[in-house]
mmCIF file of C-alpha atoms in Angstrom:
data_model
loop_
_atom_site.group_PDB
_atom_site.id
_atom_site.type_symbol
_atom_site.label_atom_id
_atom_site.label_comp_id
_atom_site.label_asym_id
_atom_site.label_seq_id
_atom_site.Cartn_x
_atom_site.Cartn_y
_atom_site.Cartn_z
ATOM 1 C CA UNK A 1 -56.059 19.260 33.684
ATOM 2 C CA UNK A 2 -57.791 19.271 36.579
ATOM 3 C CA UNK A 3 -61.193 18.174 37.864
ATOM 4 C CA UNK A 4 -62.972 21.589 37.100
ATOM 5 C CA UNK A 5 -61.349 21.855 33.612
ATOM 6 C CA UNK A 6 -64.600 20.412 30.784
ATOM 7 C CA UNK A 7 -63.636 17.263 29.137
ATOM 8 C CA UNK A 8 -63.442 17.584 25.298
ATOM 9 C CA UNK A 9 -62.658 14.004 24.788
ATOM 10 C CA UNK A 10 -64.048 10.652 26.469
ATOM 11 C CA UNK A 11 -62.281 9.748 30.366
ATOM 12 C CA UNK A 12 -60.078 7.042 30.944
ATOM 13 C CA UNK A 13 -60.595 5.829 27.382
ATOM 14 C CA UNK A 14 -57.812 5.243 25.079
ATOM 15 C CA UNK A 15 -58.436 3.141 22.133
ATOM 16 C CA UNK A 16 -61.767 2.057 20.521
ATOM 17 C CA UNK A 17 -60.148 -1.355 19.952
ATOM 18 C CA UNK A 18 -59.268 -2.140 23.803
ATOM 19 C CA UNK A 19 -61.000 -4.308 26.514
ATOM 20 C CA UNK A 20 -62.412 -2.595 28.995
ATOM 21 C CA UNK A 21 -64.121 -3.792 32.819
ATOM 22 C CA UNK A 22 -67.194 -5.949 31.447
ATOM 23 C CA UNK A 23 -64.981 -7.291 29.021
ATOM 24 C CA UNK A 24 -61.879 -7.976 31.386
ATOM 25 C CA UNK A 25 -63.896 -9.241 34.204
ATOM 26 C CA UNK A 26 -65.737 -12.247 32.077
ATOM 27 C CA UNK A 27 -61.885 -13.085 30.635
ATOM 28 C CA UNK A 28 -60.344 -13.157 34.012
ATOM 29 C CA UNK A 29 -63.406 -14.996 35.597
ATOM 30 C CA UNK A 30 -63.375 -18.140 32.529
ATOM 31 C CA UNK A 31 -59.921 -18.854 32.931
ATOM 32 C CA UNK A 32 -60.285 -18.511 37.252
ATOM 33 C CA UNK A 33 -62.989 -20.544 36.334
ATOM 34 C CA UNK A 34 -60.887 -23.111 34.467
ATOM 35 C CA UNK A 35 -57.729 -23.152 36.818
ATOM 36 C CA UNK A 36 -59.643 -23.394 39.752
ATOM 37 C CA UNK A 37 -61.245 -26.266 38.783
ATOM 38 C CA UNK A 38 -58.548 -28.248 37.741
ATOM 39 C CA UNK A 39 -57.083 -27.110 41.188
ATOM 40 C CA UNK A 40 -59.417 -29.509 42.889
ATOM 41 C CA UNK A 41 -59.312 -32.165 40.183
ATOM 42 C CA UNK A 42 -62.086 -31.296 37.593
ATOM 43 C CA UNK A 43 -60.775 -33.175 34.941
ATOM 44 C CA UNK A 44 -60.875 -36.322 33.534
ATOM 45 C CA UNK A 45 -58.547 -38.573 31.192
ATOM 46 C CA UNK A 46 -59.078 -40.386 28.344
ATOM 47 C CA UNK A 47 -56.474 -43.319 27.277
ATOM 48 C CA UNK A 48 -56.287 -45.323 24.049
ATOM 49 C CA UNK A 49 -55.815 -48.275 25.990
ATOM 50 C CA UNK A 50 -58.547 -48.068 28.028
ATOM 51 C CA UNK A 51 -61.435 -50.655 28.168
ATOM 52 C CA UNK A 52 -65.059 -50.454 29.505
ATOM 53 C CA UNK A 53 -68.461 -52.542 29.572
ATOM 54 C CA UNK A 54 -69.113 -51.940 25.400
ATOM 55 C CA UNK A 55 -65.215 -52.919 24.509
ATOM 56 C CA UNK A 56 -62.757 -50.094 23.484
ATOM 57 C CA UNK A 57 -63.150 -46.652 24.557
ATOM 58 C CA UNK A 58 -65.475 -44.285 21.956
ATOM 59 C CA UNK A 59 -64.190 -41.225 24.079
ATOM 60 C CA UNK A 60 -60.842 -41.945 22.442
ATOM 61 C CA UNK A 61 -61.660 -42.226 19.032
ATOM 62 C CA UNK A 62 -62.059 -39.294 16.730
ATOM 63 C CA UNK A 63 -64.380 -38.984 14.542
ATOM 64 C CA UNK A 64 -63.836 -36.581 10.880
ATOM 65 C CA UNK A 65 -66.236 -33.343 10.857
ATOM 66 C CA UNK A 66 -66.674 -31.265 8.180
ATOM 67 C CA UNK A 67 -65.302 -28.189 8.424
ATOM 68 C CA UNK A 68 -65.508 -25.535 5.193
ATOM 69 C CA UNK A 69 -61.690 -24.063 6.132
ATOM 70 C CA UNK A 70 -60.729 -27.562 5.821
ATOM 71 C CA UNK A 71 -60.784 -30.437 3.452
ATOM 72 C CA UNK A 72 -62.696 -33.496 4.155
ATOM 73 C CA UNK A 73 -60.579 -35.735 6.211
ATOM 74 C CA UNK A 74 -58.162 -33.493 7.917
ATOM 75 C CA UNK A 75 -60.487 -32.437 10.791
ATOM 76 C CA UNK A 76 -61.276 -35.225 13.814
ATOM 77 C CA UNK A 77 -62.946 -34.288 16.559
ATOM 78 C CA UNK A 78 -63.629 -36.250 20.340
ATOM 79 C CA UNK A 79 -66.597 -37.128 22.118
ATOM 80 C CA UNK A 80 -65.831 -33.892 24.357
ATOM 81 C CA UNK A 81 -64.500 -31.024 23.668
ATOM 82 C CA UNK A 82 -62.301 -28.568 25.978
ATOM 83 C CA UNK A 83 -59.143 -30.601 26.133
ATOM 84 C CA UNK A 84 -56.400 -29.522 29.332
ATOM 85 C CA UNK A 85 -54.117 -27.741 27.951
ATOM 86 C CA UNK A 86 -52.400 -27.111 31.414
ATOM 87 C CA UNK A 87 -50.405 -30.673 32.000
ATOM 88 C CA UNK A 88 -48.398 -29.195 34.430
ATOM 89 C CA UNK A 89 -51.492 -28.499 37.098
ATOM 90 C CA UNK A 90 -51.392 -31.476 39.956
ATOM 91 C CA UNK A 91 -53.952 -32.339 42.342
ATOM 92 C CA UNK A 92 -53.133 -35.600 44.465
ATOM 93 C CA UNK A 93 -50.232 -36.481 43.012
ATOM 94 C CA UNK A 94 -52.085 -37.233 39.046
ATOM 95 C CA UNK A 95 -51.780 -34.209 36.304
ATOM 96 C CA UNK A 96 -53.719 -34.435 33.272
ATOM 97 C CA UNK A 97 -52.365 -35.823 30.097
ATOM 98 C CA UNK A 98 -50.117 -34.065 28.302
ATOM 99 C CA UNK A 99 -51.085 -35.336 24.295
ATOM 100 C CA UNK A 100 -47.771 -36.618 22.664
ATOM 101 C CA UNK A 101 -49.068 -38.163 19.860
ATOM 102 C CA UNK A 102 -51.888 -39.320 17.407
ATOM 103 C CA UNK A 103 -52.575 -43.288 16.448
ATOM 104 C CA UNK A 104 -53.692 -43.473 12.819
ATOM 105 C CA UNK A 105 -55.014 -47.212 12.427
ATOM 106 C CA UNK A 106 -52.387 -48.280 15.522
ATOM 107 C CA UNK A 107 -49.374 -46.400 14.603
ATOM 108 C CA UNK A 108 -48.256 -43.360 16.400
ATOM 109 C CA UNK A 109 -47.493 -39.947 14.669
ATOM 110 C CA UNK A 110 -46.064 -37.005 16.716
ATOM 111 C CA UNK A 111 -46.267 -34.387 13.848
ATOM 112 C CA UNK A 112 -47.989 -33.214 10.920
ATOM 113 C CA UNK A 113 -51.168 -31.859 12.619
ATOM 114 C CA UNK A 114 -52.216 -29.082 15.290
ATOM 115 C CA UNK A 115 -54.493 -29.301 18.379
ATOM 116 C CA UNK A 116 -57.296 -27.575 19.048
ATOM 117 C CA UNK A 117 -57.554 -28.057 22.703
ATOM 118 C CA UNK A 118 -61.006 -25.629 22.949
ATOM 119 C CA UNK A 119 -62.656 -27.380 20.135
ATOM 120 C CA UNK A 120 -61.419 -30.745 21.175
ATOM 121 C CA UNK A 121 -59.995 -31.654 17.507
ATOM 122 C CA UNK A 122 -57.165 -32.765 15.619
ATOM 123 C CA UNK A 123 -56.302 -30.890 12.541
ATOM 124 C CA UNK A 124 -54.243 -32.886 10.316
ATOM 125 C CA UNK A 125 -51.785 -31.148 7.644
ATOM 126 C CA UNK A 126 -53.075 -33.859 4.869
ATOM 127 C CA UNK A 127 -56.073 -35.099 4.962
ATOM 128 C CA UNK A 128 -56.740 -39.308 5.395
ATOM 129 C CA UNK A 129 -59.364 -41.303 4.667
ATOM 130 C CA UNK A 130 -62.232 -41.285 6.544
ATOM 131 C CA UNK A 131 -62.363 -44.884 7.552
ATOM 132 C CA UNK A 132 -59.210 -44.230 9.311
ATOM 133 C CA UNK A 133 -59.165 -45.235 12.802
ATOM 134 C CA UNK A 134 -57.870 -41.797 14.412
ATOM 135 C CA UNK A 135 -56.945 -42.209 18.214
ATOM 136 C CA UNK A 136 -55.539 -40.119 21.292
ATOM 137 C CA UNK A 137 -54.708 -39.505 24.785
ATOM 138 C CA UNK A 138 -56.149 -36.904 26.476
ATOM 139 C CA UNK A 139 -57.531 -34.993 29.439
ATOM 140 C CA UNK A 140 -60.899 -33.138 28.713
ATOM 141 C CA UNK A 141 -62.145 -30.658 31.584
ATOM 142 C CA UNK A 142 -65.564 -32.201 33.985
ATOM 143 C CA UNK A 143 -66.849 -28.223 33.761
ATOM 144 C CA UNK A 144 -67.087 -26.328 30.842
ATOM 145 C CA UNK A 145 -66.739 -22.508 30.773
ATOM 146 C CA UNK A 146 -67.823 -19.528 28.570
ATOM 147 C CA UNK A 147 -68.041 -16.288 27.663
ATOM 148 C CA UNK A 148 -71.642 -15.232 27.142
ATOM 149 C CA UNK A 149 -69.994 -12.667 25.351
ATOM 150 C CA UNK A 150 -68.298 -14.481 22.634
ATOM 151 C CA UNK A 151 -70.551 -17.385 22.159
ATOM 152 C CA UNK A 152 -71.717 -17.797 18.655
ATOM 153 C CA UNK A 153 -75.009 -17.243 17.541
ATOM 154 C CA UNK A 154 -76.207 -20.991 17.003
ATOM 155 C CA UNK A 155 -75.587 -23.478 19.917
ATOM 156 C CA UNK A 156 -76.387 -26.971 20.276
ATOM 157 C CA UNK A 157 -77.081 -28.044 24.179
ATOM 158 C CA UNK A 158 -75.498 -31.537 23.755
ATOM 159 C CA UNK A 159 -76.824 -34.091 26.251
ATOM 160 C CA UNK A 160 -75.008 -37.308 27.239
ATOM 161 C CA UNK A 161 -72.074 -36.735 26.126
ATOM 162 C CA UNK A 162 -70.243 -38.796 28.849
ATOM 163 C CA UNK A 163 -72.189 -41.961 27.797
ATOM 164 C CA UNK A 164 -69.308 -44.799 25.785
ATOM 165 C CA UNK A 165 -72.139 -46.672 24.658
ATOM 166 C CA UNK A 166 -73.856 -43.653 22.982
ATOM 167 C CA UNK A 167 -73.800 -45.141 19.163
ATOM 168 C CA UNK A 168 -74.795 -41.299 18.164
ATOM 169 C CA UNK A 169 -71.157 -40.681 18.363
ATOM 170 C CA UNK A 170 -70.163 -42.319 15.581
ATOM 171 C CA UNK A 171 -72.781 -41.041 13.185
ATOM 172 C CA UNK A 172 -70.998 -37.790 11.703
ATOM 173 C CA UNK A 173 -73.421 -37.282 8.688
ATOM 174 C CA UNK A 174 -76.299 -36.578 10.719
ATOM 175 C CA UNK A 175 -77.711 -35.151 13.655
ATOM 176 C CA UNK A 176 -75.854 -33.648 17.279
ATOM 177 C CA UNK A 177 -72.199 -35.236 16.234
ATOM 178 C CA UNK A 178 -71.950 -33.969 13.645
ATOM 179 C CA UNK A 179 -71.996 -30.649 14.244
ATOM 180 C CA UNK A 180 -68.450 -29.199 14.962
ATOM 181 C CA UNK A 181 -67.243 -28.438 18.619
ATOM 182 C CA UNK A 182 -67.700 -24.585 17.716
ATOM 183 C CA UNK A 183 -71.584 -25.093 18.029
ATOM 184 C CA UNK A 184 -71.891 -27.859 21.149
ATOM 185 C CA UNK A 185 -72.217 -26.947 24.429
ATOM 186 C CA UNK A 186 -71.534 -29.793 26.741
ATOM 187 C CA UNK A 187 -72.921 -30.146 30.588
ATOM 188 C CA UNK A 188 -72.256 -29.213 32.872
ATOM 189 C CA UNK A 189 -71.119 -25.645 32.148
ATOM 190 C CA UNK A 190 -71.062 -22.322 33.265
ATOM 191 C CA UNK A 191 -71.884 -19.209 31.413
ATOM 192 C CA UNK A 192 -69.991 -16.026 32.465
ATOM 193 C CA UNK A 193 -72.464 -12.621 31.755
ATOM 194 C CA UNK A 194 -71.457 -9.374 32.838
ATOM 195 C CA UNK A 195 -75.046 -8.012 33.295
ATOM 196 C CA UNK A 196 -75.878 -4.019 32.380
ATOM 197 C CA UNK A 197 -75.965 -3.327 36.045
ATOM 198 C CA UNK A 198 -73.486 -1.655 38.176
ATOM 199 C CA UNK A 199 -73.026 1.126 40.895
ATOM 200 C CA UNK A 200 -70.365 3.752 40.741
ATOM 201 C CA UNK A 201 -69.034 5.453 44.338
ATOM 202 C CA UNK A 202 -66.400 8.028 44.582
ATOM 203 C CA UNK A 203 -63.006 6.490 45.967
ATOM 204 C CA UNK A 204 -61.219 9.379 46.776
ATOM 205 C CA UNK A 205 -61.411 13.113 47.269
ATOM 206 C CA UNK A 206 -59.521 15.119 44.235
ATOM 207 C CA UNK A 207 -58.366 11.783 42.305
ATOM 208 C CA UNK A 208 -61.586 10.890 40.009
ATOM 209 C CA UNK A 209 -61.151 7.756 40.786
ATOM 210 C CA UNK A 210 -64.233 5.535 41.413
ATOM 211 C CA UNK A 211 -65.223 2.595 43.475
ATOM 212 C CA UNK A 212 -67.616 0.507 40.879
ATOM 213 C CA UNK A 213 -69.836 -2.239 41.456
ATOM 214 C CA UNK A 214 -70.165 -4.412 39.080
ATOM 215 C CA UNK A 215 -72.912 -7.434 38.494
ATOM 216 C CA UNK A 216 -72.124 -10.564 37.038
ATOM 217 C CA UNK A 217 -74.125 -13.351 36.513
ATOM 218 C CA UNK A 218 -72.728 -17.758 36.470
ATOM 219 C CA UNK A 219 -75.224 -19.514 34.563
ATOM 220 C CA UNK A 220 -74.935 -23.227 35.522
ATOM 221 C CA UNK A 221 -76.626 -25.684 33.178
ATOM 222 C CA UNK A 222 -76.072 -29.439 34.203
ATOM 223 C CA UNK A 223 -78.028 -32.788 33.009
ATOM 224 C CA UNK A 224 -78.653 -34.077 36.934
ATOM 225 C CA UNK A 225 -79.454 -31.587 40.237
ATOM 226 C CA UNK A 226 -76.318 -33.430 41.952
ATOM 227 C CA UNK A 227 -73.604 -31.463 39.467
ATOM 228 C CA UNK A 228 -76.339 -28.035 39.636
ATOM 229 C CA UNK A 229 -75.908 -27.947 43.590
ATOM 230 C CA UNK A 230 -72.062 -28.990 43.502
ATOM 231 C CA UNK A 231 -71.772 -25.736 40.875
ATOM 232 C CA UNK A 232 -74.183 -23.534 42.779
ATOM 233 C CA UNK A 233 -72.249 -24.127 46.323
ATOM 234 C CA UNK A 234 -69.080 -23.939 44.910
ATOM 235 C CA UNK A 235 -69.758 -20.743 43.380
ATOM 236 C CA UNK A 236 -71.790 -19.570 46.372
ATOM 237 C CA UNK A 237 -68.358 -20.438 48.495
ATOM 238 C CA UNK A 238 -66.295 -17.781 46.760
ATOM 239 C CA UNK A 239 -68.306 -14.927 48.779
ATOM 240 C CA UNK A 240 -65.469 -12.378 49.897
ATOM 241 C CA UNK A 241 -62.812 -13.846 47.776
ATOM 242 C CA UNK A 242 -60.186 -11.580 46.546
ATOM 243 C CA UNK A 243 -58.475 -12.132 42.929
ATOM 244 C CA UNK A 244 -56.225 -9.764 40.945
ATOM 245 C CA UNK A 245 -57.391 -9.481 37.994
ATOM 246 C CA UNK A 246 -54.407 -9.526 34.709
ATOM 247 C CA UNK A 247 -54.904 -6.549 32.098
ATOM 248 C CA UNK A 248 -55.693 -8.251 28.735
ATOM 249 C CA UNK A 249 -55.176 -5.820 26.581
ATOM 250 C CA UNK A 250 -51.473 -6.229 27.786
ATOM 251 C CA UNK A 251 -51.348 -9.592 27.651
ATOM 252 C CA UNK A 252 -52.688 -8.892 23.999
ATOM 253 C CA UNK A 253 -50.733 -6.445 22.861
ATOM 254 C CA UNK A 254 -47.538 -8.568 23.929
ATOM 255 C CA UNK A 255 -48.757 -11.727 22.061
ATOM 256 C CA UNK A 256 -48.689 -13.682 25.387
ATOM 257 C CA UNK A 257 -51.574 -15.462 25.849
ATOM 258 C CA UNK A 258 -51.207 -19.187 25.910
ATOM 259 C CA UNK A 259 -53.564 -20.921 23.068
ATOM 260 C CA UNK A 260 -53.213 -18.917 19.913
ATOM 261 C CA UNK A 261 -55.704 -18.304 16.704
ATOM 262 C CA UNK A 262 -56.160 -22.422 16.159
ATOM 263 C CA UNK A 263 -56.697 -23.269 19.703
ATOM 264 C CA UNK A 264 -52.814 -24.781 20.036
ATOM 265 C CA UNK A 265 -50.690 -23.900 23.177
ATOM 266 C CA UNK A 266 -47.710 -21.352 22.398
ATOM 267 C CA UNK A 267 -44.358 -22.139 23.362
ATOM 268 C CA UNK A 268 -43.541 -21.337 27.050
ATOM 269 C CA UNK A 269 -47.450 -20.430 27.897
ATOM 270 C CA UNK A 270 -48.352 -18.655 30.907
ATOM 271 C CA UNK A 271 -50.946 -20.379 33.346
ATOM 272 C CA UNK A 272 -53.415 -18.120 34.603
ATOM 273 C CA UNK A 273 -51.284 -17.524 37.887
ATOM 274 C CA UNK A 274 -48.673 -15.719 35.675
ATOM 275 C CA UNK A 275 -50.926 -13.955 33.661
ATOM 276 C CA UNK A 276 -51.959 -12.361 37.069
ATOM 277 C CA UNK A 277 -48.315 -12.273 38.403
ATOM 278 C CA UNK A 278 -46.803 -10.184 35.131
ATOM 279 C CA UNK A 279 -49.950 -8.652 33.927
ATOM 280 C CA UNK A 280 -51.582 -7.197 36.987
ATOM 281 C CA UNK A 281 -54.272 -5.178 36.704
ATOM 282 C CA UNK A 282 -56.642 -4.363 39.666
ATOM 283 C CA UNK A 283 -58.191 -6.389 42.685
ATOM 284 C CA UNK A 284 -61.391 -7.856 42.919
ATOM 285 C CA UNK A 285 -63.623 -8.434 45.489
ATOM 286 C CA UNK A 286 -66.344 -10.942 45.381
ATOM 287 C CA UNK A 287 -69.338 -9.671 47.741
ATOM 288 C CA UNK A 288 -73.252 -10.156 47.582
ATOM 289 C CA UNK A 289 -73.193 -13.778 45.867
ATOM 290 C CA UNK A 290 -76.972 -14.851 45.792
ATOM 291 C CA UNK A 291 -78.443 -17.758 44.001
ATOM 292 C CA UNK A 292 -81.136 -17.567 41.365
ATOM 293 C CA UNK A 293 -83.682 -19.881 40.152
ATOM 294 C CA UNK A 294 -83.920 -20.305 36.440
ATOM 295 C CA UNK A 295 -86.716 -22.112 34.639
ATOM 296 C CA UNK A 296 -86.249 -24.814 32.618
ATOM 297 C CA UNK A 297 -88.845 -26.956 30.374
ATOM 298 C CA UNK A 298 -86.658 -30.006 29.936
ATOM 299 C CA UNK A 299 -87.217 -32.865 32.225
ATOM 300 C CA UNK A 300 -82.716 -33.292 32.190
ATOM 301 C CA UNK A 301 -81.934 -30.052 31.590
ATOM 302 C CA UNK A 302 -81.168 -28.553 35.859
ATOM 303 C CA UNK A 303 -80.294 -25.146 35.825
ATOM 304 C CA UNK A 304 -79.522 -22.343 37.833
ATOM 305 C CA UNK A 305 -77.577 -19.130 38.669
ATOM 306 C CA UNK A 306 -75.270 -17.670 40.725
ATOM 307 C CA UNK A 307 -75.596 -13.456 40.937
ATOM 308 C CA UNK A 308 -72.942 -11.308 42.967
ATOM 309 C CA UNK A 309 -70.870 -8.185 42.686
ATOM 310 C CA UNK A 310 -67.353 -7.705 41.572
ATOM 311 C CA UNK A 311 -66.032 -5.045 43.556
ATOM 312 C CA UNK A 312 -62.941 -3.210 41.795
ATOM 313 C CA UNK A 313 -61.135 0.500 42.389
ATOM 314 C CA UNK A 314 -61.041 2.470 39.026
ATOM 315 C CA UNK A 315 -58.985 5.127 39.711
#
C-alpha cells in the first residue's frame, strides 16, 4: 500500500488489547524512576535487630490487615510499603536487603508465605493469630513512584510514616493503618501523567513515519520543601537525557516481567537495564523540562511539578 492508497482500517494499530506511547512512556519512566534512584542510594533498610530512642524497631514489625481475598491473620503489612525487590543494585559498596526469612514470635520461617514487595506485605499460606509477633528484614525505597494511570480510585495521603514512635502504627482496627498498602500513598512520591498534549512532525519524506512530542507531567508530593527541591532538581537535571525505552507489550506477551500478579519477584527477573537491553523499543529524548507550581492547602503537604517533553521517532 502506499501513502496515496485510503486507509480502510486504523494505522500502526494492531490489537485493541496492546500498550501503546502514553501507556509505554509512564511504564518505562516508573521503573527509570525506581532504578535510578536506587542508583544513587534511595533506599533505606530495616533490620529486626535494630534499636532506636522508643526500644525495638516498629518499622520491622508487621502488623495483620484485613484483606477480603484473604482470611484474617494471613495478611501483615510494614510501616512502608514499596519493598526493593532489586538486592543485587549497589551504591557504595551496601545493596539493599535481600528478605530471607520471616520471625514469627522469634523463630525464623523461610517458607509458607509470598511477598508482596509493592504492597509491602507478607502473605502467609495459613493464617496465625493476630497477637503474633510477625517480624522482617527489609529494604523499603526513600521515593515512591506511580502510575497516575493505574492508581485506584480511593487514596489515602499517609503522613509520617517514617516516624518509630508513631503509636498509630499499631492500631489496625481504626483509622490511616489500617487501611491496606493498595490505598496509602506514602511521601515523598512522584506521580507519572502522560498529559493529553502532544505535537506530531513528519520524520521523513515517503516513510509515514512521525516525529511526536509528547508531554508528561512528575507530580512530586513531599511532607518538608527540603525532599520537594531535592525531587524538583533532580528531575529538572535529566534535561537532554536520552533513554531507550523497552516495548511492554513484548515483555508482556513473553511473561517476563519481574514481579508477577501478587507482587513476588519471578525467578531469574530482569532489572530494568535488561528489560531495555532485550526488549528495545525506541529512544527518548528528554527536552523542555520546566517546573510548575502546584497549590496546596495543607500546612505539610509541599508539592510541585516537573513538565517536559518526551521526544520519540514513530516511524
Amino acid at each position: 500500500m502506499t501513502m496515496c492508497d485510503p486507509n480502510t482500517t486504523f494505522k500502526n494499530i494492531n490489537n485493541i488489547g496492546d500498550d501503546y506511547l502514553l501507556n509505554i512512556l509512564e511504564s518505562n519512566f516508573k521503573m527509570f524512576l525506581d532504578w535510578s534512584f536506587l542508583n544513587i542510594g534511595g533506599w533505606f533498610d530495616v533490620n529486626v535487630d535494630q534499636q532506636n530512642l522508643y526500644g525495638g524497631n516498629p518499622h520491622a514489625k508487621l502488623v495483620p490487615v484485613e484483606d477480603p481475598s484473604y482470611s484474617t491473620g494471613q495478611v501483615w503489612q510494614s510501616a512502608r510499603k514499596d519493598w526493593v525487590w532489586e538486592s543485587t543494585v549497589s551504591y557504595n559498596n551496601s545493596s539493599p536487603i535481600s528478605i530471607s526469612g520471616v520471625y514469627l514470635n522469634d523463630t525464623l520461617i523461610t517458607d509458607s508465605y509470598f511477598i508482596n514487595y509493592p504492597l509491602g506485605q507478607i502473605v502467609l499460606e495459613n493464617p496465625i493469630s493476630t497477637s503474633t509477633s510477625v517480624e522482617v528484614n527489609y529494604s523499603y525505597r526513600f521515593v515512591q513512584t506511580y502510575r497516575a494511570n493505574d492508581a485506584p480510585w480511593f487514596n489515602v495521603l499517609q503522613f509520617k510514616s517514617y516516624y518509630t514512635d508513631n503509636k498509630d502504627i499499631i492500631t489496625k482496627d481504626e483509622g490511616e493503618w489500617s487501611i491496606g498498602g493498595y490505598r496509602r500513598i506514602q511521601m515523598p512520591c512522584i506521580i507519572i501523567e502522560s498529559l493529553p498534549r502532544s505535537r506530531s512532525l513528519p520524520y521523513e519524506i515517503g516513510s509515514g513515519g512521525l516525529l511526536l512530542e509528547q508531554d508528561v507531567m512528575f507530580y512530586v508530593l513531599a511532607e518538608n520543601k527540603n525532599d520537594r527541591n531535592k525531587l524538583l532538581d533532580i528531575l529538572r537535571l535529566q534535561q537532554d537525557s536520552v533513554i531507550y525505552l523497552f516495548d511492554t507489550n513484548k515483555v508482556a506477551s513473553d511473561d517476563r516481567f519481574p514481579l508477577d500478579h501478587n507482587g513476588s519477584v519471578v525467578n531469574n527477573p530482569l532489572y530494568y537495564p535488561n528489560l531495555v537491553d532485550q526488549y528495545k523499543y525506541r529512544k527518548c529524548w528528554f527536552k523542555n523540562v520546566s517546573l510548575v507550581e502546584l497549590t496546596s492547602n495543607h500546612p505539610n503537604l509541599h508539592t510541585g511539578a516537573a513538565r517536559l517533553t518526551a521526544e520519540i521517532i514513530f516511524a
